[in-house]
PDB file of N, CA, C and O in Angstrom:
ATOM      1  N   MET A 568       1.009  -1.121   0.089  1.00 96.00           N
ATOM      2  CA  MET A 568      -0.313  -0.081   0.048  1.00 96.00           C
ATOM      3  C   MET A 568       0.951   1.571   0.322  1.00 96.00           C
ATOM      4  O   MET A 568       2.120   0.831   0.429  1.00 96.00           O
ATOM      5  N   THR A 569       0.548   2.483   0.039  1.00 98.00           N
ATOM      6  CA  THR A 569       0.980   3.395  -0.394  1.00 98.00           C
ATOM      7  C   THR A 569       0.428   4.723   1.136  1.00 98.00           C
ATOM      8  O   THR A 569      -0.761   5.043   1.291  1.00 98.00           O
ATOM      9  N   ILE A 570       1.473   5.283   1.556  1.00 97.00           N
ATOM     10  CA  ILE A 570       1.421   6.072   2.820  1.00 97.00           C
ATOM     11  C   ILE A 570       1.791   7.050   2.509  1.00 97.00           C
ATOM     12  O   ILE A 570       3.026   7.567   2.205  1.00 97.00           O
ATOM     13  N   ASN A 571       1.313   8.596   2.873  1.00 97.00           N
ATOM     14  CA  ASN A 571       1.624   9.394   2.201  1.00 97.00           C
ATOM     15  C   ASN A 571       2.655   9.885   0.852  1.00 97.00           C
ATOM     16  O   ASN A 571       3.726   9.795   0.939  1.00 97.00           O
ATOM     17  N   GLY A 572       3.085   8.657  -0.492  1.00 97.00           N
ATOM     18  CA  GLY A 572       3.610   8.344  -1.479  1.00 97.00           C
ATOM     19  C   GLY A 572       4.720   7.377  -1.103  1.00 97.00           C
ATOM     20  O   GLY A 572       4.890   7.230  -2.184  1.00 97.00           O
ATOM     21  N   VAL A 573       4.552   7.301  -0.170  1.00 97.00           N
ATOM     22  CA  VAL A 573       5.286   6.067   0.104  1.00 97.00           C
ATOM     23  C   VAL A 573       4.944   4.830   0.000  1.00 97.00           C
ATOM     24  O   VAL A 573       4.010   4.289   0.941  1.00 97.00           O
ATOM     25  N   GLU A 574       5.405   3.501  -0.914  1.00 97.00           N
ATOM     26  CA  GLU A 574       5.404   2.083  -0.662  1.00 97.00           C
ATOM     27  C   GLU A 574       5.559   1.554   0.412  1.00 97.00           C
ATOM     28  O   GLU A 574       6.761   2.130   1.068  1.00 97.00           O
ATOM     29  N   LYS A 575       4.297   0.701   1.101  1.00 95.00           N
ATOM     30  CA  LYS A 575       4.657   0.192   2.911  1.00 95.00           C
ATOM     31  C   LYS A 575       3.955  -0.926   2.602  1.00 95.00           C
ATOM     32  O   LYS A 575       3.511  -1.009   1.684  1.00 95.00           O
ATOM     33  N   ASP A 576       4.724  -2.271   3.202  1.00 95.00           N
ATOM     34  CA  ASP A 576       4.490  -3.498   3.154  1.00 95.00           C
ATOM     35  C   ASP A 576       3.808  -3.810   4.687  1.00 95.00           C
ATOM     36  O   ASP A 576       4.517  -3.858   5.475  1.00 95.00           O
ATOM     37  N   TYR A 577       2.772  -4.200   4.508  1.00 95.00           N
ATOM     38  CA  TYR A 577       1.810  -4.375   5.653  1.00 95.00           C
ATOM     39  C   TYR A 577       1.381  -5.427   4.960  1.00 95.00           C
ATOM     40  O   TYR A 577       1.189  -5.964   4.171  1.00 95.00           O
ATOM     41  N   PRO A 578       0.546  -6.240   5.880  1.00 95.00           N
ATOM     42  CA  PRO A 578       0.207  -8.126   5.635  1.00 95.00           C
ATOM     43  C   PRO A 578      -1.651  -7.430   5.434  1.00 95.00           C
ATOM     44  O   PRO A 578      -1.779  -5.995   6.035  1.00 95.00           O
ATOM     45  N   GLU A 579      -1.781  -7.905   4.399  1.00 94.00           N
ATOM     46  CA  GLU A 579      -3.713  -7.446   3.809  1.00 94.00           C
ATOM     47  C   GLU A 579      -4.443  -7.838   4.402  1.00 94.00           C
ATOM     48  O   GLU A 579      -4.798  -8.356   5.300  1.00 94.00           O
ATOM     49  N   GLY A 580      -5.315  -7.008   5.241  1.00 96.00           N
ATOM     50  CA  GLY A 580      -6.037  -7.436   5.867  1.00 96.00           C
ATOM     51  C   GLY A 580      -6.127  -5.980   7.189  1.00 96.00           C
ATOM     52  O   GLY A 580      -7.002  -6.360   8.131  1.00 96.00           O
ATOM     53  N   ILE A 581      -4.768  -5.536   7.107  1.00 97.00           N
ATOM     54  CA  ILE A 581      -4.480  -5.353   8.498  1.00 97.00           C
ATOM     55  C   ILE A 581      -5.615  -3.771   9.077  1.00 97.00           C
ATOM     56  O   ILE A 581      -6.076  -3.773   7.846  1.00 97.00           O
ATOM     57  N   SER A 582      -6.026  -3.635  10.225  1.00 97.00           N
ATOM     58  CA  SER A 582      -6.674  -2.548  10.282  1.00 97.00           C
ATOM     59  C   SER A 582      -5.866  -1.008  10.335  1.00 97.00           C
ATOM     60  O   SER A 582      -5.194  -1.169  10.947  1.00 97.00           O
ATOM     61  N   LEU A 583      -6.911  -0.275  10.071  1.00 98.00           N
ATOM     62  CA  LEU A 583      -6.620   1.056   9.813  1.00 98.00           C
ATOM     63  C   LEU A 583      -5.559   1.373  11.427  1.00 98.00           C
ATOM     64  O   LEU A 583      -5.056   2.352  11.325  1.00 98.00           O
ATOM     65  N   LYS A 584      -6.469   1.365  12.364  1.00 97.00           N
ATOM     66  CA  LYS A 584      -5.896   1.223  13.860  1.00 97.00           C
ATOM     67  C   LYS A 584      -4.339   0.855  14.247  1.00 97.00           C
ATOM     68  O   LYS A 584      -3.892   1.651  14.176  1.00 97.00           O
ATOM     69  N   GLU A 585      -4.436  -0.382  13.430  1.00 97.00           N
ATOM     70  CA  GLU A 585      -3.536  -0.772  13.794  1.00 97.00           C
ATOM     71  C   GLU A 585      -2.150  -0.123  12.560  1.00 97.00           C
ATOM     72  O   GLU A 585      -0.963   0.064  13.367  1.00 97.00           O
ATOM     73  N   LEU A 586      -2.572  -0.330  11.777  1.00 97.00           N
ATOM     74  CA  LEU A 586      -1.683  -0.049  11.254  1.00 97.00           C
ATOM     75  C   LEU A 586      -0.877   1.665  11.871  1.00 97.00           C
ATOM     76  O   LEU A 586       0.343   2.041  11.980  1.00 97.00           O
ATOM     77  N   LEU A 587      -1.315   2.543  11.851  1.00 97.00           N
ATOM     78  CA  LEU A 587      -1.719   3.948  12.451  1.00 97.00           C
ATOM     79  C   LEU A 587      -0.644   3.882  13.806  1.00 97.00           C
ATOM     80  O   LEU A 587       0.280   4.322  14.221  1.00 97.00           O
ATOM     81  N   LYS A 588      -1.572   2.650  14.449  1.00 96.00           N
ATOM     82  CA  LYS A 588      -0.587   2.590  15.762  1.00 96.00           C
ATOM     83  C   LYS A 588       1.105   1.857  15.230  1.00 96.00           C
ATOM     84  O   LYS A 588       1.782   3.130  16.033  1.00 96.00           O
ATOM     85  N   GLN A 589       1.327   1.259  14.381  1.00 96.00           N
ATOM     86  CA  GLN A 589       2.605   0.728  13.825  1.00 96.00           C
ATOM     87  C   GLN A 589       3.402   1.799  13.433  1.00 96.00           C
ATOM     88  O   GLN A 589       4.593   1.683  13.413  1.00 96.00           O
ATOM     89  N   GLU A 590       2.795   3.139  12.692  1.00 95.00           N
ATOM     90  CA  GLU A 590       3.503   4.112  11.802  1.00 95.00           C
ATOM     91  C   GLU A 590       3.430   5.276  13.197  1.00 95.00           C
ATOM     92  O   GLU A 590       4.840   5.868  13.331  1.00 95.00           O
ATOM     93  N   GLY A 591       3.405   4.828  15.158  1.00 95.00           N
ATOM     94  CA  GLY A 591       3.588   5.435  15.441  1.00 95.00           C
ATOM     95  C   GLY A 591       2.839   7.352  15.766  1.00 95.00           C
ATOM     96  O   GLY A 591       3.609   8.192  15.909  1.00 95.00           O
ATOM     97  N   TYR A 592       1.424   7.258  14.915  1.00 94.00           N
ATOM     98  CA  TYR A 592       0.549   8.442  14.992  1.00 94.00           C
ATOM     99  C   TYR A 592      -0.087   7.867  16.420  1.00 94.00           C
ATOM    100  O   TYR A 592      -0.878   7.319  16.795  1.00 94.00           O
ATOM    101  N   GLN A 593      -0.394   9.537  16.372  1.00 91.00           N
ATOM    102  CA  GLN A 593      -1.543  10.016  17.500  1.00 91.00           C
ATOM    103  C   GLN A 593      -2.751  10.074  16.968  1.00 91.00           C
ATOM    104  O   GLN A 593      -3.299  11.123  16.063  1.00 91.00           O
ATOM    105  N   GLU A 594      -3.968   8.858  16.625  1.00 92.00           N
ATOM    106  CA  GLU A 594      -5.269   8.904  16.026  1.00 92.00           C
ATOM    107  C   GLU A 594      -5.655  10.235  16.835  1.00 92.00           C
ATOM    108  O   GLU A 594      -6.737  10.888  16.053  1.00 92.00           O
ATOM    109  N   GLU A 595      -5.673  11.475  17.127  1.00 91.00           N
ATOM    110  CA  GLU A 595      -6.541  12.358  18.125  1.00 91.00           C
ATOM    111  C   GLU A 595      -5.882  14.033  17.363  1.00 91.00           C
ATOM    112  O   GLU A 595      -6.743  14.434  17.705  1.00 91.00           O
ATOM    113  N   ARG A 596      -4.574  13.623  16.803  1.00 91.00           N
ATOM    114  CA  ARG A 596      -4.093  14.833  16.123  1.00 91.00           C
ATOM    115  C   ARG A 596      -4.156  14.751  14.279  1.00 91.00           C
ATOM    116  O   ARG A 596      -3.126  14.902  13.401  1.00 91.00           O
ATOM    117  N   ILE A 597      -4.004  13.715  13.855  1.00 96.00           N
ATOM    118  CA  ILE A 597      -4.222  13.386  12.894  1.00 96.00           C
ATOM    119  C   ILE A 597      -5.978  13.570  12.062  1.00 96.00           C
ATOM    120  O   ILE A 597      -7.180  13.258  12.112  1.00 96.00           O
ATOM    121  N   ALA A 598      -5.870  13.634  10.226  1.00 97.00           N
ATOM    122  CA  ALA A 598      -7.019  12.782   9.663  1.00 97.00           C
ATOM    123  C   ALA A 598      -6.667  11.952   8.422  1.00 97.00           C
ATOM    124  O   ALA A 598      -4.797  12.197   7.606  1.00 97.00           O
ATOM    125  N   VAL A 599      -7.293  10.787   8.020  1.00 98.00           N
ATOM    126  CA  VAL A 599      -7.179   9.894   6.842  1.00 98.00           C
ATOM    127  C   VAL A 599      -7.654   9.832   6.120  1.00 98.00           C
ATOM    128  O   VAL A 599      -8.871   9.869   6.328  1.00 98.00           O
ATOM    129  N   GLU A 600      -7.106  10.286   4.387  1.00 98.00           N
ATOM    130  CA  GLU A 600      -8.345  10.068   3.420  1.00 98.00           C
ATOM    131  C   GLU A 600      -7.684   8.565   2.635  1.00 98.00           C
ATOM    132  O   GLU A 600      -6.233   8.237   2.702  1.00 98.00           O
ATOM    133  N   ARG A 601      -8.998   7.681   2.739  1.00 98.00           N
ATOM    134  CA  ARG A 601      -8.370   6.750   1.960  1.00 98.00           C
ATOM    135  C   ARG A 601      -9.262   5.926   0.837  1.00 98.00           C
ATOM    136  O   ARG A 601     -10.029   6.600   0.687  1.00 98.00           O
ATOM    137  N   ASN A 602      -8.039   5.980  -0.121  1.00 98.00           N
ATOM    138  CA  ASN A 602      -8.312   6.445  -1.503  1.00 98.00           C
ATOM    139  C   ASN A 602      -9.332   7.585  -2.170  1.00 98.00           C
ATOM    140  O   ASN A 602     -10.385   7.294  -2.542  1.00 98.00           O
ATOM    141  N   GLU A 603      -8.957   8.354  -1.911  1.00 97.00           N
ATOM    142  CA  GLU A 603      -9.117  10.062  -1.994  1.00 97.00           C
ATOM    143  C   GLU A 603     -10.938   9.993  -0.962  1.00 97.00           C
ATOM    144  O   GLU A 603     -11.789  10.632  -1.951  1.00 97.00           O
ATOM    145  N   GLU A 604     -11.163   8.876   0.233  1.00 97.00           N
ATOM    146  CA  GLU A 604     -12.226   9.610   1.025  1.00 97.00           C
ATOM    147  C   GLU A 604     -11.659   9.521   2.227  1.00 97.00           C
ATOM    148  O   GLU A 604     -11.191   9.028   2.710  1.00 97.00           O
ATOM    149  N   ILE A 605     -12.058  10.348   3.172  1.00 98.00           N
ATOM    150  CA  ILE A 605     -11.959  11.014   4.409  1.00 98.00           C
ATOM    151  C   ILE A 605     -12.422   9.729   5.211  1.00 98.00           C
ATOM    152  O   ILE A 605     -13.895   9.080   5.112  1.00 98.00           O
ATOM    153  N   VAL A 606     -11.374   9.272   6.303  1.00 98.00           N
ATOM    154  CA  VAL A 606     -12.255   7.799   6.559  1.00 98.00           C
ATOM    155  C   VAL A 606     -12.647   8.555   8.778  1.00 98.00           C
ATOM    156  O   VAL A 606     -12.213   9.158   8.616  1.00 98.00           O
ATOM    157  N   PRO A 607     -13.996   8.719   8.940  1.00 97.00           N
ATOM    158  CA  PRO A 607     -14.232   8.698  10.133  1.00 97.00           C
ATOM    159  C   PRO A 607     -13.420   7.949  11.126  1.00 97.00           C
ATOM    160  O   PRO A 607     -13.231   7.003  11.437  1.00 97.00           O
ATOM    161  N   LYS A 608     -12.532   8.750  12.447  1.00 96.00           N
ATOM    162  CA  LYS A 608     -12.177   8.436  13.402  1.00 96.00           C
ATOM    163  C   LYS A 608     -13.025   7.221  13.909  1.00 96.00           C
ATOM    164  O   LYS A 608     -12.372   6.116  14.703  1.00 96.00           O
ATOM    165  N   ALA A 609     -14.297   7.188  14.225  1.00 96.00           N
ATOM    166  CA  ALA A 609     -14.954   6.299  14.908  1.00 96.00           C
ATOM    167  C   ALA A 609     -14.696   5.079  13.422  1.00 96.00           C
ATOM    168  O   ALA A 609     -15.036   3.707  15.344  1.00 96.00           O
ATOM    169  N   GLU A 610     -14.383   4.633  12.640  1.00 97.00           N
ATOM    170  CA  GLU A 610     -14.436   2.955  11.996  1.00 97.00           C
ATOM    171  C   GLU A 610     -12.865   3.235  11.620  1.00 97.00           C
ATOM    172  O   GLU A 610     -12.657   2.286  11.368  1.00 97.00           O
ATOM    173  N   TYR A 611     -12.010   3.757  12.170  1.00 97.00           N
ATOM    174  CA  TYR A 611     -10.641   3.834  12.039  1.00 97.00           C
ATOM    175  C   TYR A 611     -10.096   1.629  12.531  1.00 97.00           C
ATOM    176  O   TYR A 611      -9.144   0.923  12.114  1.00 97.00           O
ATOM    177  N   ASP A 612     -10.721   1.511  13.485  1.00 96.00           N
ATOM    178  CA  ASP A 612     -10.588   0.057  14.039  1.00 96.00           C
ATOM    179  C   ASP A 612     -11.645  -1.268  13.336  1.00 96.00           C
ATOM    180  O   ASP A 612     -11.478  -2.736  13.293  1.00 96.00           O
ATOM    181  N   LYS A 613     -12.241  -0.896  12.060  1.00 97.00           N
ATOM    182  CA  LYS A 613     -13.047  -1.115  11.381  1.00 97.00           C
ATOM    183  C   LYS A 613     -12.584  -1.274  10.024  1.00 97.00           C
ATOM    184  O   LYS A 613     -13.469  -2.207   9.355  1.00 97.00           O
ATOM    185  N   VAL A 614     -11.963  -0.789   9.569  1.00 97.00           N
ATOM    186  CA  VAL A 614     -11.351  -0.394   8.450  1.00 97.00           C
ATOM    187  C   VAL A 614     -10.020  -1.594   8.290  1.00 97.00           C
ATOM    188  O   VAL A 614      -9.155  -1.405   8.980  1.00 97.00           O
ATOM    189  N   SER A 615     -10.528  -2.730   7.164  1.00 97.00           N
ATOM    190  CA  SER A 615      -9.359  -2.973   7.380  1.00 97.00           C
ATOM    191  C   SER A 615      -8.881  -3.036   5.172  1.00 97.00           C
ATOM    192  O   SER A 615      -9.222  -3.246   4.536  1.00 97.00           O
ATOM    193  N   LEU A 616      -6.967  -3.270   5.422  1.00 98.00           N
ATOM    194  CA  LEU A 616      -6.547  -1.921   4.598  1.00 98.00           C
ATOM    195  C   LEU A 616      -6.177  -3.218   4.021  1.00 98.00           C
ATOM    196  O   LEU A 616      -6.204  -4.644   3.719  1.00 98.00           O
ATOM    197  N   GLU A 617      -5.958  -2.920   2.501  1.00 97.00           N
ATOM    198  CA  GLU A 617      -5.836  -3.591   1.017  1.00 97.00           C
ATOM    199  C   GLU A 617      -4.123  -3.426   0.808  1.00 97.00           C
ATOM    200  O   GLU A 617      -4.468  -1.976   0.603  1.00 97.00           O
ATOM    201  N   ASN A 618      -3.899  -4.231   0.319  1.00 95.00           N
ATOM    202  CA  ASN A 618      -2.317  -3.516  -0.524  1.00 95.00           C
ATOM    203  C   ASN A 618      -2.482  -3.006  -1.537  1.00 95.00           C
ATOM    204  O   ASN A 618      -1.309  -2.404  -1.658  1.00 95.00           O
ATOM    205  N   THR A 619      -3.430  -2.689  -2.156  1.00 97.00           N
ATOM    206  CA  THR A 619      -3.332  -1.603  -3.412  1.00 97.00           C
ATOM    207  C   THR A 619      -4.387   0.333  -2.991  1.00 97.00           C
ATOM    208  O   THR A 619      -4.182   0.831  -3.397  1.00 97.00           O
ATOM    209  N   ASP A 620      -4.587  -0.190  -1.772  1.00 98.00           N
ATOM    210  CA  ASP A 620      -4.736   0.952  -1.050  1.00 98.00           C
ATOM    211  C   ASP A 620      -4.086   2.429  -1.273  1.00 98.00           C
ATOM    212  O   ASP A 620      -2.899   1.882  -0.499  1.00 98.00           O
ATOM    213  N   HIS A 621      -4.479   3.487  -1.281  1.00 98.00           N
ATOM    214  CA  HIS A 621      -3.309   4.904  -1.276  1.00 98.00           C
ATOM    215  C   HIS A 621      -3.962   5.504   0.161  1.00 98.00           C
ATOM    216  O   HIS A 621      -5.207   5.786   0.439  1.00 98.00           O
ATOM    217  N   LEU A 622      -2.738   5.793   1.105  1.00 98.00           N
ATOM    218  CA  LEU A 622      -3.872   6.605   2.445  1.00 98.00           C
ATOM    219  C   LEU A 622      -2.680   7.745   2.610  1.00 98.00           C
ATOM    220  O   LEU A 622      -1.424   8.037   2.040  1.00 98.00           O
ATOM    221  N   GLU A 623      -3.734   9.093   2.662  1.00 98.00           N
ATOM    222  CA  GLU A 623      -3.110   9.897   2.955  1.00 98.00           C
ATOM    223  C   GLU A 623      -3.383  10.285   4.442  1.00 98.00           C
ATOM    224  O   GLU A 623      -4.566  10.411   4.786  1.00 98.00           O
ATOM    225  N   ILE A 624      -2.139  10.616   5.077  1.00 97.00           N
ATOM    226  CA  ILE A 624      -2.805  10.860   6.466  1.00 97.00           C
ATOM    227  C   ILE A 624      -2.137  12.483   6.619  1.00 97.00           C
ATOM    228  O   ILE A 624      -0.701  12.574   6.708  1.00 97.00           O
ATOM    229  N   VAL A 625      -1.972  12.829   7.543  1.00 96.00           N
ATOM    230  CA  VAL A 625      -1.947  14.576   7.868  1.00 96.00           C
ATOM    231  C   VAL A 625      -2.597  15.061   9.126  1.00 96.00           C
ATOM    232  O   VAL A 625      -3.711  14.310   9.307  1.00 96.00           O
ATOM    233  N   ARG A 626      -1.107  15.125  10.009  1.00 91.00           N
ATOM    234  CA  ARG A 626      -0.783  15.671  11.204  1.00 91.00           C
ATOM    235  C   ARG A 626      -1.824  17.436  11.112  1.00 91.00           C
ATOM    236  O   ARG A 626      -1.397  17.772  10.759  1.00 91.00           O
ATOM    237  N   PHE A 627      -1.944  17.329  12.612  1.00 86.00           N
ATOM    238  CA  PHE A 627      -2.716  18.715  12.327  1.00 86.00           C
ATOM    239  C   PHE A 627      -1.694  19.013  13.603  1.00 86.00           C
ATOM    240  O   PHE A 627      -1.377  18.958  14.120  1.00 86.00           O
ATOM    241  N   VAL A 628      -1.128  20.527  13.134  1.00 82.00           N
ATOM    242  CA  VAL A 628      -0.187  21.186  13.972  1.00 82.00           C
ATOM    243  C   VAL A 628      -1.155  22.381  14.786  1.00 82.00           C
ATOM    244  O   VAL A 628      -1.576  23.548  13.727  1.00 82.00           O
ATOM    245  N   GLY A 629      -0.455  22.637  16.445  1.00 80.00           N
ATOM    246  CA  GLY A 629      -1.046  23.914  16.368  1.00 80.00           C
ATOM    247  C   GLY A 629       0.198  25.182  16.039  1.00 80.00           C
ATOM    248  O   GLY A 629       1.237  25.102  15.745  1.00 80.00           O
ATOM    249  N   GLY A 630      -0.705  25.901  16.369  1.00 79.00           N
ATOM    250  CA  GLY A 630       0.247  27.648  16.300  1.00 79.00           C
ATOM    251  C   GLY A 630      -0.698  28.475  15.536  1.00 79.00           C
ATOM    252  O   GLY A 630      -1.812  28.574  15.487  1.00 79.00           O
ATOM    253  N   GLY A 631       0.097  29.442  15.656  1.00 68.00           N
ATOM    254  CA  GLY A 631      -0.551  31.166  14.927  1.00 68.00           C
ATOM    255  C   GLY A 631       0.223  31.669  13.457  1.00 68.00           C
ATOM    256  O   GLY A 631       0.967  31.757  13.415  1.00 68.00           O
TER     257      GLY A 631
END
């Protein structure tokens, strides 16, 4: 699968929640787009990823 433009190798069927944990993301501070659709945070543990998925993960940054 592709994460932020970089090819990554994860087992087929891994949950989005598990992938985010392994990549070191804090769920409270990110938004995830899967194949050009936003994934609601409440569904992170229900989404099973496929090797052909394209993910864009955006971190929120505070500041002014």
